[in-house]
PDB file of C-alpha atoms in Angstrom:
ATOM      1  CA  MET A   1       0.533   2.996 -11.205  1.00 65.00           C
ATOM      2  CA  ASP A   2       1.836  -0.184 -13.056  1.00 87.00           C
ATOM      3  CA  THR A   3       4.334  -0.583 -10.248  1.00 88.00           C
ATOM      4  CA  PHE A   4       1.787  -0.121  -7.651  1.00 92.00           C
ATOM      5  CA  VAL A   5      -0.613  -2.909  -9.218  1.00 92.00           C
ATOM      6  CA  GLN A   6       2.440  -4.953  -9.379  1.00 94.00           C
ATOM      7  CA  LEU A   7       3.412  -4.816  -6.009  1.00 95.00           C
ATOM      8  CA  PHE A   8       0.363  -3.940  -3.881  1.00 96.00           C
ATOM      9  CA  GLU A   9      -3.381  -4.975  -3.658  1.00 96.00           C
ATOM     10  CA  HIS A  10      -5.828  -2.827  -2.444  1.00 95.00           C
ATOM     11  CA  VAL A  11      -8.519  -4.464  -0.411  1.00 95.00           C
ATOM     12  CA  PRO A  12     -11.119  -2.097  -0.107  1.00 94.00           C
ATOM     13  CA  GLU A  13     -13.627  -4.212   1.864  1.00 94.00           C
ATOM     14  CA  LEU A  14     -11.158  -3.901   4.707  1.00 95.00           C
ATOM     15  CA  ARG A  15      -9.602  -0.308   4.052  1.00 96.00           C
ATOM     16  CA  ILE A  16      -6.053  -1.701   3.191  1.00 96.00           C
ATOM     17  CA  ILE A  17      -3.125  -2.451   0.943  1.00 96.00           C
ATOM     18  CA  VAL A  18      -1.239  -5.664   1.039  1.00 97.00           C
ATOM     19  CA  CYS A  19       2.351  -5.803  -0.513  1.00 97.00           C
ATOM     20  CA  ARG A  20       2.080  -8.905  -2.633  1.00 97.00           C
ATOM     21  CA  PRO A  21       5.657 -10.077  -2.638  1.00 96.00           C
ATOM     22  CA  CYS A  22       5.748  -9.719   1.252  1.00 97.00           C
ATOM     23  CA  ALA A  23       2.138 -10.486   2.158  1.00 97.00           C
ATOM     24  CA  VAL A  24       1.597  -7.935   4.813  1.00 96.00           C
ATOM     25  CA  ALA A  25      -0.700  -4.827   4.908  1.00 95.00           C
ATOM     26  CA  ILE A  26       1.166  -1.409   4.813  1.00 95.00           C
ATOM     27  CA  PRO A  27      -0.160   1.499   6.164  1.00 93.00           C
ATOM     28  CA  PRO A  28      -0.577   4.084   3.154  1.00 92.00           C
ATOM     29  CA  ALA A  29       1.827   6.504   4.930  1.00 92.00           C
ATOM     30  CA  HIS A  30       4.312   3.877   4.644  1.00 94.00           C
ATOM     31  CA  ILE A  31       4.554   2.963   1.103  1.00 95.00           C
ATOM     32  CA  THR A  32       7.758   4.630   0.215  1.00 95.00           C
ATOM     33  CA  THR A  33       9.538   3.491   3.298  1.00 96.00           C
ATOM     34  CA  HIS A  34       8.378  -0.059   2.483  1.00 96.00           C
ATOM     35  CA  LEU A  35       9.877  -0.168  -0.651  1.00 96.00           C
ATOM     36  CA  LYS A  36      13.093   1.297   0.279  1.00 96.00           C
ATOM     37  CA  GLU A  37      13.579  -1.098   3.166  1.00 97.00           C
ATOM     38  CA  CYS A  38      12.119  -4.220   1.693  1.00 96.00           C
ATOM     39  CA  HIS A  39      12.236  -3.871  -2.395  1.00 96.00           C
ATOM     40  CA  PRO A  40      15.180  -1.453  -2.819  1.00 96.00           C
ATOM     41  CA  LYS A  41      15.442  -2.482  -6.553  1.00 95.00           C
ATOM     42  CA  VAL A  42      12.511  -0.085  -6.680  1.00 95.00           C
ATOM     43  CA  PRO A  43      14.172   3.126  -8.023  1.00 95.00           C
ATOM     44  CA  PRO A  44      13.443   6.307  -5.589  1.00 95.00           C
ATOM     45  CA  ALA A  45      11.248   8.342  -8.405  1.00 94.00           C
ATOM     46  CA  GLU A  46       9.295   5.052  -8.780  1.00 95.00           C
ATOM     47  CA  ARG A  47       8.690   4.731  -5.100  1.00 95.00           C
ATOM     48  CA  LYS A  48       7.097   8.316  -5.074  1.00 94.00           C
ATOM     49  CA  ASP A  49       4.765   7.368  -7.825  1.00 94.00           C
ATOM     50  CA  VAL A  50       3.824   4.238  -6.279  1.00 94.00           C
ATOM     51  CA  ALA A  51       3.018   6.397  -2.955  1.00 93.00           C
ATOM     52  CA  ALA A  52       1.343   8.908  -5.019  1.00 94.00           C
ATOM     53  CA  ALA A  53      -0.684   6.289  -6.439  1.00 93.00           C
ATOM     54  CA  ALA A  54      -1.674   4.730  -3.198  1.00 92.00           C
ATOM     55  CA  HIS A  55      -3.099   8.599  -1.926  1.00 91.00           C
ATOM     56  CA  THR A  56      -5.352   8.404  -5.050  1.00 92.00           C
ATOM     57  CA  LEU A  57      -7.284   5.238  -3.538  1.00 92.00           C
ATOM     58  CA  HIS A  58     -10.633   5.991  -2.301  1.00 88.00           C
ATOM     59  CA  ASP A  59     -11.769   4.042   1.145  1.00 88.00           C
ATOM     60  CA  LEU A  60      -8.634   3.834   2.566  1.00 93.00           C
ATOM     61  CA  ALA A  61      -7.748   3.335   6.440  1.00 94.00           C
ATOM     62  CA  TRP A  62      -5.030   6.093   7.199  1.00 91.00           C
ATOM     63  CA  GLU A  63      -5.478   5.347  10.807  1.00 91.00           C
ATOM     64  CA  PRO A  64      -5.204   1.604  12.337  1.00 90.00           C
ATOM     65  CA  ALA A  65      -8.505   2.057  14.152  1.00 92.00           C
ATOM     66  CA  ASP A  66     -10.109   2.855  10.498  1.00 93.00           C
ATOM     67  CA  VAL A  67      -9.014  -0.360   9.674  1.00 94.00           C
ATOM     68  CA  ARG A  68     -12.196  -3.022   8.802  1.00 94.00           C
ATOM     69  CA  VAL A  69     -11.370  -6.013  10.412  1.00 91.00           C
ATOM     70  CA  PRO A  70     -13.337  -9.238   8.984  1.00 87.00           C
ATOM     71  CA  LYS A  71     -15.903 -10.857  11.597  1.00 85.00           C
ATOM     72  CA  PRO A  72     -14.428 -14.677  12.006  1.00 86.00           C
TER      73      PRO A  72
END
C-alpha cells in the first residue's frame, strides 16, 4: 500500500485514481500496465501489490460512465 500512496491518489468524490507523477487518471484495470509502461522501475511484484491495493478501494469507477464529472 505504501507504493500505491506514493504514486497514486484516490479521489473518491470523482471515483477515480490519479497517478501523481503523470497527473492523469488511470482506470483501475490498467494500473499494472500503467506502472509497467510509465514507471518501469517499479518491480513486477510491487506492481501487483499496487493493483491489489486499488481493488480494495470503495467508491471507484470501473467503467468510464461511472466517473463523477464535476460541474463547471
